[in-house]
Amino acid sequence: MALLLSVEGGAGGSTVARSLNRSAVKNGILSVLIEMESRRAEAAPRQGSGIIKADLPSIVELLGASSKSPPYPPDDIRADFGLIIVDASSLALQPAAVALAAHADLVILVAGEGAANSAAIGKARADLSGYGSVPTALVVNRVAVDATVRGAQGETLGLAS
């Protein structure tokens, strides 16, 4: 299961989650995208879109049916899909979503270009550290085409695990 968290609102995490799901399906992987519902009312995804909306307790119950390693019990969602993506939205809006890291095989943090060195990334990493050593990736979204990535910036973030 891949847990996708935006370190701030408006970073584009949902777009990254949908793109990852679409790419998996195009490559023949049976994939499901679970979008964590926020408190505000949102439009339901169109039928057949491969997207499910659920609240945090429902997602925890769904993913907590087994351990992370196969063989999975027959009622475990992991046995049915090659890829499960949970889009937990922004940590600022839903800080309790970090608890889903206990069920994740990979955590993907999404940050906007201007936030690449922000304290929000450090806070997200600190919050995640309470749930074991889950591999973590960083997607810096909305980077200008002519922007350059400095090696020192990646070293400062220290996200490789």
PDB file of C-alpha atoms in Angstrom, residues 30-139:
ATOM      1  CA  LEU A  30      -5.093  -3.896 -10.849  1.00  0.00           C
ATOM      2  CA  SER A  31      -5.059  -0.732  -8.762  1.00  0.00           C
ATOM      3  CA  VAL A  32      -7.444   1.095  -6.451  1.00  0.00           C
ATOM      4  CA  LEU A  33      -7.272   4.681  -5.226  1.00  0.00           C
ATOM      5  CA  ILE A  34      -8.838   5.374  -1.835  1.00  0.00           C
ATOM      6  CA  GLU A  35      -9.359   9.068  -1.162  1.00  0.00           C
ATOM      7  CA  MET A  36      -9.667   9.933   2.488  1.00  0.00           C
ATOM      8  CA  GLU A  37     -12.747  12.040   3.046  1.00  0.00           C
ATOM      9  CA  SER A  38     -12.241  15.377   4.653  1.00  0.00           C
ATOM     10  CA  ARG A  39     -14.806  17.054   6.843  1.00  0.00           C
ATOM     11  CA  ARG A  40     -16.091  19.253   4.030  1.00  0.00           C
ATOM     12  CA  ALA A  41     -18.560  17.818   1.545  1.00  0.00           C
ATOM     13  CA  GLU A  42     -16.995  16.771  -1.742  1.00  0.00           C
ATOM     14  CA  ALA A  43     -18.424  15.557  -5.015  1.00  0.00           C
ATOM     15  CA  ALA A  44     -18.529  11.779  -5.247  1.00  0.00           C
ATOM     16  CA  PRO A  45     -16.205  10.246  -7.829  1.00  0.00           C
ATOM     17  CA  ARG A  46     -17.929   9.114 -11.006  1.00  0.00           C
ATOM     18  CA  GLN A  47     -18.921   5.464 -11.087  1.00  0.00           C
ATOM     19  CA  GLY A  48     -16.296   3.203 -12.635  1.00  0.00           C
ATOM     20  CA  SER A  49     -13.459   5.657 -11.964  1.00  0.00           C
ATOM     21  CA  GLY A  50     -11.582   3.197  -9.723  1.00  0.00           C
ATOM     22  CA  ILE A  51     -11.725   5.703  -6.870  1.00  0.00           C
ATOM     23  CA  ILE A  52     -13.243   5.005  -3.466  1.00  0.00           C
ATOM     24  CA  LYS A  53     -13.895   7.611  -0.767  1.00  0.00           C
ATOM     25  CA  ALA A  54     -13.681   6.579   2.878  1.00  0.00           C
ATOM     26  CA  ASP A  55     -13.076   8.116   6.279  1.00  0.00           C
ATOM     27  CA  LEU A  56     -10.004   7.394   8.418  1.00  0.00           C
ATOM     28  CA  PRO A  57     -11.581   4.735  10.683  1.00  0.00           C
ATOM     29  CA  SER A  58     -12.905   2.850   7.637  1.00  0.00           C
ATOM     30  CA  ILE A  59      -9.494   2.893   5.937  1.00  0.00           C
ATOM     31  CA  VAL A  60      -7.762   1.701   9.112  1.00  0.00           C
ATOM     32  CA  GLU A  61     -10.264  -1.144   9.429  1.00  0.00           C
ATOM     33  CA  LEU A  62      -9.879  -2.059   5.759  1.00  0.00           C
ATOM     34  CA  LEU A  63      -6.067  -2.105   5.850  1.00  0.00           C
ATOM     35  CA  GLY A  64      -5.737  -3.510   9.350  1.00  0.00           C
ATOM     36  CA  ALA A  65      -7.138  -6.913   8.444  1.00  0.00           C
ATOM     37  CA  SER A  66      -3.692  -8.424   8.052  1.00  0.00           C
ATOM     38  CA  SER A  67      -0.007  -7.982   8.443  1.00  0.00           C
ATOM     39  CA  LYS A  68       2.060  -6.517   5.597  1.00  0.00           C
ATOM     40  CA  SER A  69       3.407  -9.827   4.347  1.00  0.00           C
ATOM     41  CA  PRO A  70       1.665 -12.505   2.242  1.00  0.00           C
ATOM     42  CA  PRO A  71      -0.188 -14.782   2.382  1.00  0.00           C
ATOM     43  CA  TYR A  72      -3.143 -12.512   3.039  1.00  0.00           C
ATOM     44  CA  PRO A  73      -6.440 -13.697   4.515  1.00  0.00           C
ATOM     45  CA  PRO A  74      -9.233 -14.036   1.928  1.00  0.00           C
ATOM     46  CA  ASP A  75     -11.020 -10.905   3.207  1.00  0.00           C
ATOM     47  CA  ASP A  76      -7.923  -8.681   2.936  1.00  0.00           C
ATOM     48  CA  ILE A  77      -7.995  -6.003   0.235  1.00  0.00           C
ATOM     49  CA  ARG A  78      -4.262  -6.522  -0.384  1.00  0.00           C
ATOM     50  CA  ALA A  79      -5.005  -9.943  -1.864  1.00  0.00           C
ATOM     51  CA  ASP A  80      -7.261  -8.359  -4.500  1.00  0.00           C
ATOM     52  CA  PHE A  81      -5.099  -5.512  -5.835  1.00  0.00           C
ATOM     53  CA  GLY A  82      -1.578  -5.155  -7.174  1.00  0.00           C
ATOM     54  CA  LEU A  83      -1.459  -1.559  -5.940  1.00  0.00           C
ATOM     55  CA  ILE A  84      -3.483   0.244  -3.282  1.00  0.00           C
ATOM     56  CA  ILE A  85      -3.029   3.999  -3.099  1.00  0.00           C
ATOM     57  CA  VAL A  86      -4.427   5.950  -0.164  1.00  0.00           C
ATOM     58  CA  ASP A  87      -4.621   9.685  -0.830  1.00  0.00           C
ATOM     59  CA  ALA A  88      -4.753  11.083   2.683  1.00  0.00           C
ATOM     60  CA  SER A  89      -4.777  14.694   1.520  1.00  0.00           C
ATOM     61  CA  SER A  90      -2.935  17.401   3.423  1.00  0.00           C
ATOM     62  CA  LEU A  91      -1.381  16.670   6.801  1.00  0.00           C
ATOM     63  CA  ALA A  92      -2.315  20.190   7.847  1.00  0.00           C
ATOM     64  CA  LEU A  93      -6.005  19.424   7.241  1.00  0.00           C
ATOM     65  CA  GLN A  94      -5.976  15.815   8.492  1.00  0.00           C
ATOM     66  CA  PRO A  95      -3.048  15.276  10.882  1.00  0.00           C
ATOM     67  CA  ALA A  96      -4.461  11.948  12.125  1.00  0.00           C
ATOM     68  CA  ALA A  97      -3.856  10.479   8.642  1.00  0.00           C
ATOM     69  CA  VAL A  98      -0.219   9.931   9.572  1.00  0.00           C
ATOM     70  CA  ALA A  99      -1.417   6.851  11.511  1.00  0.00           C
ATOM     71  CA  LEU A 100      -1.979   5.120   8.164  1.00  0.00           C
ATOM     72  CA  ALA A 101       1.814   4.858   7.850  1.00  0.00           C
ATOM     73  CA  ALA A 102       1.568   1.820  10.146  1.00  0.00           C
ATOM     74  CA  HIS A 103      -0.088  -0.025   7.222  1.00  0.00           C
ATOM     75  CA  ALA A 104       2.028   1.414   4.385  1.00  0.00           C
ATOM     76  CA  ASP A 105       4.751  -0.190   2.311  1.00  0.00           C
ATOM     77  CA  LEU A 106       5.708   3.243   0.956  1.00  0.00           C
ATOM     78  CA  VAL A 107       4.909   6.810   1.993  1.00  0.00           C
ATOM     79  CA  ILE A 108       4.946   9.467  -0.708  1.00  0.00           C
ATOM     80  CA  LEU A 109       5.174  13.056   0.542  1.00  0.00           C
ATOM     81  CA  VAL A 110       4.071  15.710  -1.949  1.00  0.00           C
ATOM     82  CA  ALA A 111       5.317  19.277  -1.612  1.00  0.00           C
ATOM     83  CA  GLY A 112       5.025  22.307  -3.851  1.00  0.00           C
ATOM     84  CA  GLU A 113       8.241  23.688  -5.321  1.00  0.00           C
ATOM     85  CA  GLY A 114       8.480  26.533  -2.829  1.00  0.00           C
ATOM     86  CA  ALA A 115       8.114  24.176   0.137  1.00  0.00           C
ATOM     87  CA  ALA A 116      11.034  21.877  -0.690  1.00  0.00           C
ATOM     88  CA  ASN A 117      13.073  23.198   2.255  1.00  0.00           C
ATOM     89  CA  SER A 118      10.155  23.991   4.516  1.00  0.00           C
ATOM     90  CA  ALA A 119       9.646  22.990   8.098  1.00  0.00           C
ATOM     91  CA  ALA A 120       6.489  21.174   6.962  1.00  0.00           C
ATOM     92  CA  ILE A 121       8.591  18.387   5.424  1.00  0.00           C
ATOM     93  CA  GLY A 122      10.609  18.022   8.614  1.00  0.00           C
ATOM     94  CA  LYS A 123       7.429  17.901  10.679  1.00  0.00           C
ATOM     95  CA  ALA A 124       5.905  15.283   8.374  1.00  0.00           C
ATOM     96  CA  ARG A 125       9.031  13.134   8.662  1.00  0.00           C
ATOM     97  CA  ALA A 126       9.030  13.505  12.441  1.00  0.00           C
ATOM     98  CA  ASP A 127       5.351  12.533  12.601  1.00  0.00           C
ATOM     99  CA  LEU A 128       6.000   9.500  10.370  1.00  0.00           C
ATOM    100  CA  SER A 129       8.935   8.323  12.486  1.00  0.00           C
ATOM    101  CA  GLY A 130       6.507   7.225  15.173  1.00  0.00           C
ATOM    102  CA  TYR A 131       5.236   4.475  12.860  1.00  0.00           C
ATOM    103  CA  GLY A 132       8.450   2.597  12.132  1.00  0.00           C
ATOM    104  CA  SER A 133      10.862   2.840   9.254  1.00  0.00           C
ATOM    105  CA  VAL A 134       8.575   3.005   6.230  1.00  0.00           C
ATOM    106  CA  PRO A 135      10.410   3.926   2.992  1.00  0.00           C
ATOM    107  CA  THR A 136       9.583   7.521   2.151  1.00  0.00           C
ATOM    108  CA  ALA A 137       9.708   9.330  -1.184  1.00  0.00           C
ATOM    109  CA  LEU A 138       9.334  13.023  -1.921  1.00  0.00           C
ATOM    110  CA  VAL A 139       7.537  14.434  -4.954  1.00  0.00           C
TER     111      VAL A 139
END
